Coordinates of C-alpha atoms in Angstrom, one line a residue:
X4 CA 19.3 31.8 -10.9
X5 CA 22.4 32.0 -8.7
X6 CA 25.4 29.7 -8.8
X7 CA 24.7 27.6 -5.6
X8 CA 20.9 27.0 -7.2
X9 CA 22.3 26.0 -10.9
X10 CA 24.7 23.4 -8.7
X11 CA 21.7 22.4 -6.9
X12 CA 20.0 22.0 -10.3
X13 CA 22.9 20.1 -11.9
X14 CA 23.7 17.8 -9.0
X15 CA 19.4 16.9 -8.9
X16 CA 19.3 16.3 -12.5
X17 CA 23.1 14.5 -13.3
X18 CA 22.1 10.7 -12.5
X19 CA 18.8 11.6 -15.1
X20 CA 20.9 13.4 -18.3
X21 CA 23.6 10.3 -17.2
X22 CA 20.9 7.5 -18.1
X23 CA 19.8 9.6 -21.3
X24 CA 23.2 9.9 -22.4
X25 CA 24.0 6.3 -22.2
X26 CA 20.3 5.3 -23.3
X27 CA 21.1 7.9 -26.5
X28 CA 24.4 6.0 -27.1
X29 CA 22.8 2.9 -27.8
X30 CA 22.8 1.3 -24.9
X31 CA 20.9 -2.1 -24.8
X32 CA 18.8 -2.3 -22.3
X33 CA 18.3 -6.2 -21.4
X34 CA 16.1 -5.7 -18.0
X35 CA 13.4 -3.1 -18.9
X36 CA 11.5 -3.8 -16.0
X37 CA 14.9 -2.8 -13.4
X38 CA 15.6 0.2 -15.8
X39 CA 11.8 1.3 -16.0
X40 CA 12.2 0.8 -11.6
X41 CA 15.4 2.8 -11.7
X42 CA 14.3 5.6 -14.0
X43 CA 11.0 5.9 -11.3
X44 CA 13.2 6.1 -8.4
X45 CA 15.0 8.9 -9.9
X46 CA 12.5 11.1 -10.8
X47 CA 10.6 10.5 -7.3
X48 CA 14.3 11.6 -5.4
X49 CA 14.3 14.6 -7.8
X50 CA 10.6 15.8 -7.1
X51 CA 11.3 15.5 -3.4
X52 CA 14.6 17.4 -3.8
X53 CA 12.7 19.9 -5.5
X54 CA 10.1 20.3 -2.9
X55 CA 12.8 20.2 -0.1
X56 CA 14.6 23.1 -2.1
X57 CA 11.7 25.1 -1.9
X58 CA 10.8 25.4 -6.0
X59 CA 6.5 26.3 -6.6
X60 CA 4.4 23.3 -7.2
X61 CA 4.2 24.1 -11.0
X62 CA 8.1 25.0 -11.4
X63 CA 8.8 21.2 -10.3
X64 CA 6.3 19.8 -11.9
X65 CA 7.6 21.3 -15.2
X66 CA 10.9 20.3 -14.5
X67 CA 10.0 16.3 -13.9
X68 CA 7.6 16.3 -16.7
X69 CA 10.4 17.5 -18.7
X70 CA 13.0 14.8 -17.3
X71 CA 10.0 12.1 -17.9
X72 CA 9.5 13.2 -21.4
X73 CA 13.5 12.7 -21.9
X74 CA 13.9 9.2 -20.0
X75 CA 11.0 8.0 -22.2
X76 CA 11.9 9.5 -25.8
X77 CA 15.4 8.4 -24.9
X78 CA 14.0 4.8 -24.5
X79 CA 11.6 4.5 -27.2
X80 CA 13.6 6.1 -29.7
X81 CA 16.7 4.1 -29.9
X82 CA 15.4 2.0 -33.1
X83 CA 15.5 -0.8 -30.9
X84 CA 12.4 -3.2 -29.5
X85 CA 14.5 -4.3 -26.6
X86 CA 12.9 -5.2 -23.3
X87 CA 13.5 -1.7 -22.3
X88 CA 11.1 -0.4 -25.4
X89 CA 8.6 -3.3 -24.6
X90 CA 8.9 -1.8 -20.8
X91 CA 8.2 2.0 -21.8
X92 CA 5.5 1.5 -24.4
X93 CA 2.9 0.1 -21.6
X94 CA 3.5 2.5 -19.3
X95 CA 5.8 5.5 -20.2
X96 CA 7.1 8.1 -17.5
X97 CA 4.9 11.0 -18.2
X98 CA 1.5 8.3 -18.3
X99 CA 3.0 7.1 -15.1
X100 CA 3.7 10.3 -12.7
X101 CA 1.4 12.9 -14.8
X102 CA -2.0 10.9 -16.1
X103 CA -2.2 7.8 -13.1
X104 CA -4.2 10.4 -9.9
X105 CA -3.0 7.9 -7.3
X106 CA 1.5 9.0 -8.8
X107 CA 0.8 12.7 -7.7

């Protein structure tokens, strides 16, 4: 990977280590449902960038189920049963974008 692809890379994928980072320092999360719309947004804009930037099919879709599987461990794994926890558990990320047909 070049250096213009790996700041291509870093600038797609900031915003989503940014919310994991905050989520991992304990952040309270007090509207799960705007968070949970937020985090959704965010990996949508990074699939299309992905597409746009001309990565395979399955090389994207690695890289989003691997930022799913970090926004939703980062939630549910804070020791807390906020309303962002109560948000996740019924319908976590990866459920959402990699197990619902009518996400792909």
């Amino acid at each position: 990977m070049n250096t213009s692809e790996m700041s291509q890379i870093e600038r797609t994928f900031y915003p989503g280590w940014l919310m994991v980072s905050q989520l991992r320092g304990g952040q309270e999360v007090r509207d799960g449902e705007g968070l949970y719309r937020r985090a959704c947004r965010l990996v949508q804009e990074v699939k299309a960038t992905l597409t746009e930037a001309g990565y395979s099919d399955i090389s994207r879709d690695h890289m989003v189920y691997a930022l799913c599987a970090l926004l939703d461990e980062s939630v549910l794994n804070r020791g807390s049963t906020d309303d962002g926890y109560l948000t996740w558990r019924r319908d976590p990320l990866q459920a959402h974008f990699f197990w619902h047909p009518e996400c792909r």
